[in-house]
Amino acid sequence: MSVIQLLKQTTDFTETDKRIVDFILKNLESIPNLTITELAESTYTSHSAIIRLAQKLHFKGYREFKNALIKASILKSNQDQQIDNNFPFDEKSTDKEITETLANLTQNTITETVAQLDTQKLSQICDCLLKADKIMIYGQGDSQILARYFQNKLVKLNKIAIIPEEYREEAWNTTNLTVNDCALFISYGGMMKHYTKIMEYLKSQHVPIILLTGNPQTDLLRFATYSLITDNNELDYAKISPFSSQVGFEFLLNCIYAGMFKRNFRKNIETLNERQKIIQKGILADNA
């Protein structure tokens, strides 16, 4: 039963519960942007009243309750035009329809990714990467494109990352990692069998392991020190392109980079400005 059905069909609500439920059903599209404090103020209730309602509906707390409501909001917004993440358009689609559909898919993917995002884990990942002496980013196919994208961003933080699979040297590169380093794996399906061996070895060496995946059931999770999951109902096969998964992962990587950057914000800004001067006006300038 969906969260909306639960809200409409549950019969043992108190008057306070009913006030919260009525507000949610009338303002479902606003829920993604509301904190528990704002919801309490809007319904003239309290944090504890909202949490009790969430638990009455068998959610652990407000965060889990809100995530379910966000997903319900996304589904509601797409009722008139369901978007298939694997085949978001067909041969009859006009160019205008394609652009509008992909815009909606992008927005929905980011909203759903935020709903699933564990910010505590995100913070731990930022700290882990900043602390690491060496960073290895594992990714194949489309995931390796994202690995390169993130590798380029890390340069701005003076963090040099290596993509070990680039020249089929993942085994040698893997053995170079120590407890002072970090390994980041990007795998939407989480079905890369050889990653099991690599992660098993890294775990035995106490190397911190970060996993970004779209598969909450992947066996790789048992090896990960930290993990972020963005499940956007996209198949590993039978699709035009990995539109949704790429958007979700790129968003997560941007969040990680932003979190890393802000931890030493002023210093990073100063460093960027200094290097920009060298590149534009110093010995490395094009006209030097």
Short mmCIF file of C-alpha atoms in Angstrom, two decimals:
data_model
loop_
_atom_site.label_atom_id
_atom_site.label_comp_id
_atom_site.label_asym_id
_atom_site.label_seq_id
_atom_site.Cartn_x
_atom_site.Cartn_y
_atom_site.Cartn_z
CA MET A 1 0.00 0.00 0.00
CA SER A 2 1.37 3.43 -0.96
CA VAL A 3 1.88 6.18 1.59
CA ILE A 4 -1.01 8.13 0.02
CA GLN A 5 -3.32 5.15 0.43
CA LEU A 6 -2.18 4.81 4.04
CA LEU A 7 -2.96 8.46 4.70
CA LYS A 8 -6.40 8.16 3.12
CA GLN A 9 -7.41 4.78 4.52
CA THR A 10 -6.04 4.67 8.07
CA THR A 11 -8.96 5.06 10.50
CA ASP A 12 -7.38 5.49 13.94
CA PHE A 13 -6.07 9.02 13.44
CA THR A 14 -6.34 11.55 16.26
CA GLU A 15 -7.55 15.08 15.52
CA THR A 16 -3.92 16.19 15.46
CA ASP A 17 -3.06 13.39 13.03
CA LYS A 18 -5.95 14.40 10.78
CA ARG A 19 -4.73 18.00 10.67
CA ILE A 20 -1.26 16.88 9.55
CA VAL A 21 -2.67 14.36 7.05
CA ASP A 22 -5.05 16.92 5.56
CA PHE A 23 -2.20 19.40 5.05
CA ILE A 24 0.05 16.77 3.44
CA LEU A 25 -2.62 15.59 1.00
CA LYS A 26 -3.44 19.16 -0.03
CA ASN A 27 0.21 20.23 -0.35
CA LEU A 28 1.97 17.07 -1.49
CA GLU A 29 4.08 18.91 -4.07
CA SER A 30 5.50 21.17 -1.32
CA ILE A 31 6.63 18.35 0.98
CA PRO A 32 10.11 17.89 -0.62
CA ASN A 33 11.01 21.43 0.47
CA LEU A 34 9.58 21.26 4.00
CA THR A 35 11.57 20.49 7.13
CA ILE A 36 9.86 18.84 10.06
CA THR A 37 9.85 22.23 11.82
CA GLU A 38 8.12 23.92 8.88
CA LEU A 39 5.56 21.11 8.65
CA ALA A 40 4.86 21.42 12.37
CA GLU A 41 4.41 25.18 12.07
CA SER A 42 2.14 24.83 9.04
CA THR A 43 -0.11 22.35 10.85
CA TYR A 44 0.06 23.99 14.30
CA THR A 45 1.46 20.77 15.73
CA SER A 46 4.86 19.61 17.01
CA HIS A 47 7.87 17.52 15.99
CA SER A 48 6.74 14.70 18.27
CA ALA A 49 3.23 14.70 16.77
CA ILE A 50 4.63 14.31 13.25
CA ILE A 51 7.02 11.56 14.33
CA ARG A 52 4.17 9.71 16.09
CA LEU A 53 2.12 9.91 12.89
CA ALA A 54 5.05 8.56 10.85
CA GLN A 55 5.50 5.66 13.25
CA LYS A 56 1.77 4.96 13.24
CA LEU A 57 2.14 4.48 9.48
CA HIS A 58 5.05 2.07 10.13
CA PHE A 59 7.88 4.45 9.23
CA LYS A 60 10.93 4.66 11.49
CA GLY A 61 10.82 8.43 11.63
CA TYR A 62 10.18 11.64 9.72
CA ARG A 63 13.03 11.17 7.25
CA GLU A 64 11.72 7.81 6.02
CA PHE A 65 8.16 9.18 6.01
CA LYS A 66 9.25 12.23 4.00
CA ASN A 67 11.15 10.08 1.50
CA ALA A 68 7.98 8.09 0.82
CA LEU A 69 6.02 11.32 0.40
CA ILE A 70 8.60 12.71 -2.02
CA LYS A 71 8.36 9.60 -4.18
CA ALA A 72 4.58 9.87 -4.06
CA SER A 73 4.86 13.51 -5.12
CA ILE A 74 7.03 12.56 -8.09
CA LEU A 75 4.58 9.87 -9.16
CA LYS A 76 1.68 12.31 -8.84
CA SER A 77 3.43 14.94 -10.96
CA ASN A 78 3.99 12.37 -13.70
CA GLN A 79 0.53 10.81 -13.72
CA ASP A 80 -0.40 12.54 -16.97
CA GLN A 81 2.90 11.61 -18.60
CA GLN A 82 4.70 8.64 -17.11
CA ILE A 83 8.40 8.78 -17.91
CA ASP A 84 10.12 5.50 -18.69
CA ASN A 85 13.72 5.95 -17.53
CA ASN A 86 14.88 3.30 -20.00
CA PHE A 87 12.91 4.57 -23.03
CA PRO A 88 11.94 8.18 -22.28
CA PHE A 89 11.02 8.82 -25.93
CA ASP A 90 10.15 6.91 -29.10
CA GLU A 91 10.19 7.41 -32.86
CA LYS A 92 6.99 9.47 -32.71
CA SER A 93 8.36 11.98 -30.20
CA THR A 94 9.03 15.49 -31.48
CA ASP A 95 12.26 17.25 -30.61
CA LYS A 96 10.30 19.58 -28.32
CA GLU A 97 8.68 16.63 -26.52
CA ILE A 98 12.08 14.98 -26.09
CA THR A 99 13.61 18.08 -24.52
CA GLU A 100 10.66 18.49 -22.15
CA THR A 101 10.69 14.81 -21.20
CA LEU A 102 14.43 14.78 -20.53
CA ALA A 103 14.10 17.99 -18.49
CA ASN A 104 11.40 16.35 -16.36
CA LEU A 105 13.43 13.15 -16.06
CA THR A 106 16.46 15.13 -14.89
CA GLN A 107 14.45 17.05 -12.29
CA ASN A 108 12.70 13.91 -11.05
CA THR A 109 15.97 11.99 -10.81
CA ILE A 110 17.63 14.67 -8.70
CA THR A 111 14.56 14.98 -6.45
CA GLU A 112 14.46 11.23 -5.96
CA THR A 113 18.22 11.08 -5.36
CA VAL A 114 17.93 13.74 -2.66
CA ALA A 115 15.10 11.77 -1.07
CA GLN A 116 17.34 8.71 -0.79
CA LEU A 117 20.48 10.60 0.22
CA ASP A 118 21.95 9.86 3.63
CA THR A 119 23.72 13.14 4.42
CA GLN A 120 25.59 11.62 7.35
CA LYS A 121 27.21 9.12 4.99
CA LEU A 122 27.83 11.93 2.52
CA SER A 123 29.77 13.82 5.19
CA GLN A 124 31.79 10.73 6.07
CA ILE A 125 32.67 10.23 2.40
CA CYS A 126 33.83 13.84 2.05
CA ASP A 127 36.07 13.48 5.10
CA CYS A 128 37.43 10.14 3.91
CA LEU A 129 38.42 11.51 0.49
CA LEU A 130 40.02 14.62 1.95
CA LYS A 131 42.04 12.53 4.39
CA ALA A 132 43.26 10.08 1.73
CA ASP A 133 46.82 10.25 0.42
CA LYS A 134 45.85 8.47 -2.80
CA ILE A 135 42.41 8.06 -4.38
CA MET A 136 41.55 5.27 -6.82
CA ILE A 137 38.30 5.61 -8.77
CA TYR A 138 36.97 2.35 -10.22
CA GLY A 139 34.41 2.52 -13.01
CA GLN A 140 33.81 0.91 -16.38
CA GLY A 141 31.86 2.07 -19.42
CA ASP A 142 29.57 4.98 -18.61
CA SER A 143 30.76 4.87 -15.00
CA GLN A 144 34.33 5.53 -16.14
CA ILE A 145 33.14 8.71 -17.85
CA LEU A 146 31.83 9.81 -14.46
CA ALA A 147 35.11 8.74 -12.87
CA ARG A 148 37.01 11.05 -15.24
CA TYR A 149 34.53 13.83 -14.50
CA PHE A 150 35.16 13.52 -10.75
CA GLN A 151 38.90 13.07 -11.25
CA ASN A 152 38.99 16.45 -13.01
CA LYS A 153 37.12 18.12 -10.15
CA LEU A 154 39.46 16.69 -7.52
CA VAL A 155 42.41 18.40 -9.22
CA LYS A 156 40.90 21.73 -8.09
CA LEU A 157 41.33 20.49 -4.51
CA ASN A 158 44.90 19.35 -5.12
CA LYS A 159 43.72 15.74 -4.82
CA ILE A 160 45.21 13.55 -7.52
CA ALA A 161 42.98 10.59 -8.34
CA ILE A 162 43.90 7.56 -10.44
CA ILE A 163 41.55 5.52 -12.62
CA PRO A 164 43.18 2.07 -12.27
CA GLU A 165 41.21 0.40 -15.07
CA GLU A 166 42.27 2.96 -17.65
CA TYR A 167 45.17 0.86 -18.95
CA ARG A 168 44.00 -2.51 -17.64
CA GLU A 169 46.29 -2.13 -14.64
CA GLU A 170 43.68 -2.37 -11.89
CA ALA A 171 45.44 -5.25 -10.11
CA TRP A 172 48.79 -3.44 -9.82
CA ASN A 173 47.17 -0.16 -8.85
CA THR A 174 44.99 -1.89 -6.29
CA THR A 175 47.98 -3.41 -4.51
CA ASN A 176 49.47 0.07 -4.15
CA LEU A 177 46.67 1.21 -1.85
CA THR A 178 47.15 1.36 1.91
CA VAL A 179 45.04 2.17 4.94
CA ASN A 180 45.91 5.85 4.35
CA ASP A 181 44.31 5.84 0.89
CA CYS A 182 40.76 5.50 -0.40
CA ALA A 183 39.01 3.49 -3.14
CA LEU A 184 35.87 4.85 -4.81
CA PHE A 185 33.72 2.44 -6.85
CA ILE A 186 31.02 3.68 -9.24
CA SER A 187 28.70 0.90 -10.44
CA TYR A 188 25.00 1.46 -11.08
CA GLY A 189 24.08 -2.22 -11.34
CA GLY A 190 26.69 -3.39 -8.84
CA MET A 191 27.10 -6.55 -10.90
CA MET A 192 30.82 -6.33 -11.72
CA LYS A 193 32.08 -9.71 -10.50
CA HIS A 194 35.76 -8.79 -10.53
CA TYR A 195 34.99 -5.89 -8.18
CA THR A 196 34.17 -8.49 -5.53
CA LYS A 197 37.77 -9.73 -5.58
CA ILE A 198 39.21 -6.22 -5.60
CA MET A 199 37.00 -5.03 -2.76
CA GLU A 200 37.63 -8.18 -0.76
CA TYR A 201 41.38 -7.59 -1.05
CA LEU A 202 41.07 -3.90 -0.14
CA LYS A 203 38.95 -4.71 2.88
CA SER A 204 41.56 -7.22 4.07
CA GLN A 205 44.11 -4.40 3.89
CA HIS A 206 41.80 -2.03 5.79
CA VAL A 207 41.61 0.37 2.85
CA PRO A 208 38.51 2.61 3.13
CA ILE A 209 36.03 1.69 0.38
CA ILE A 210 33.32 4.01 -0.99
CA LEU A 211 30.57 2.58 -3.21
CA LEU A 212 28.12 4.56 -5.36
CA THR A 213 25.47 2.22 -6.75
CA GLY A 214 21.90 2.08 -7.96
CA ASN A 215 21.35 -1.45 -6.70
CA PRO A 216 20.33 -1.68 -3.03
CA GLN A 217 20.69 -5.48 -3.26
CA THR A 218 24.22 -5.63 -4.67
CA ASP A 219 26.63 -7.96 -2.90
CA LEU A 220 29.29 -5.25 -3.11
CA LEU A 221 27.64 -3.36 -0.25
CA ARG A 222 29.01 -5.83 2.28
CA PHE A 223 32.57 -4.72 1.44
CA ALA A 224 31.91 -0.98 1.45
CA THR A 225 32.99 1.23 4.32
CA TYR A 226 30.63 3.92 3.06
CA SER A 227 27.93 3.70 0.40
CA LEU A 228 25.40 5.92 -1.33
CA ILE A 229 22.50 4.42 -3.25
CA THR A 230 20.53 6.15 -5.99
CA ASP A 231 17.85 3.78 -7.24
CA ASN A 232 16.10 5.32 -10.26
CA ASN A 233 14.45 2.21 -11.74
CA GLU A 234 16.83 2.03 -14.68
CA LEU A 235 17.85 -1.28 -16.19
CA ASP A 236 21.45 -2.33 -16.81
CA TYR A 237 20.33 -3.37 -20.30
CA ALA A 238 17.52 -2.63 -22.78
CA LYS A 239 17.69 1.15 -22.68
CA ILE A 240 18.41 3.98 -25.09
CA SER A 241 21.04 5.54 -22.83
CA PRO A 242 21.78 5.74 -19.09
CA PHE A 243 20.01 9.11 -18.79
CA SER A 244 18.70 8.75 -15.24
CA SER A 245 21.63 6.89 -13.67
CA GLN A 246 24.16 9.34 -15.14
CA VAL A 247 22.18 12.30 -13.79
CA GLY A 248 21.86 10.69 -10.36
CA PHE A 249 25.54 9.78 -10.08
CA GLU A 250 26.72 13.13 -11.43
CA PHE A 251 24.57 14.86 -8.82
CA LEU A 252 26.03 12.71 -6.03
CA LEU A 253 29.58 13.41 -7.20
CA ASN A 254 28.83 17.14 -7.32
CA CYS A 255 27.51 16.96 -3.75
CA ILE A 256 30.65 15.14 -2.62
CA TYR A 257 32.92 17.67 -4.35
CA ALA A 258 30.97 20.61 -2.91
CA GLY A 259 31.17 19.09 0.57
CA MET A 260 34.92 18.61 0.22
CA PHE A 261 35.42 22.13 -1.11
CA LYS A 262 33.47 23.88 1.64
CA ARG A 263 35.47 22.19 4.41
CA ASN A 264 38.39 24.49 3.53
CA PHE A 265 36.40 27.07 1.62
CA ARG A 266 38.55 30.21 2.04
CA LYS A 267 41.81 28.36 1.50
CA ASN A 268 40.43 26.65 -1.63
CA ILE A 269 39.21 29.96 -3.05
CA GLU A 270 42.62 31.56 -2.45
CA THR A 271 44.39 28.60 -4.06
CA LEU A 272 42.11 28.71 -7.11
CA ASN A 273 42.72 32.44 -7.55
CA GLU A 274 46.49 32.04 -7.24
CA ARG A 275 46.60 29.23 -9.78
CA GLN A 276 44.27 31.08 -12.13
CA LYS A 277 46.71 34.01 -12.16
CA ILE A 278 49.60 31.69 -12.98
CA ILE A 279 47.65 30.07 -15.79
CA GLN A 280 46.33 33.34 -17.25
CA LYS A 281 49.21 35.75 -16.64
CA GLY A 282 52.18 33.74 -15.42
CA ILE A 283 54.71 31.54 -17.16
CA LEU A 284 51.98 29.05 -18.11
CA ALA A 285 49.87 31.66 -19.93
CA ASP A 286 49.23 31.01 -23.62
CA ASN A 287 50.91 34.29 -24.63
CA ALA A 288 53.86 33.99 -22.23
#
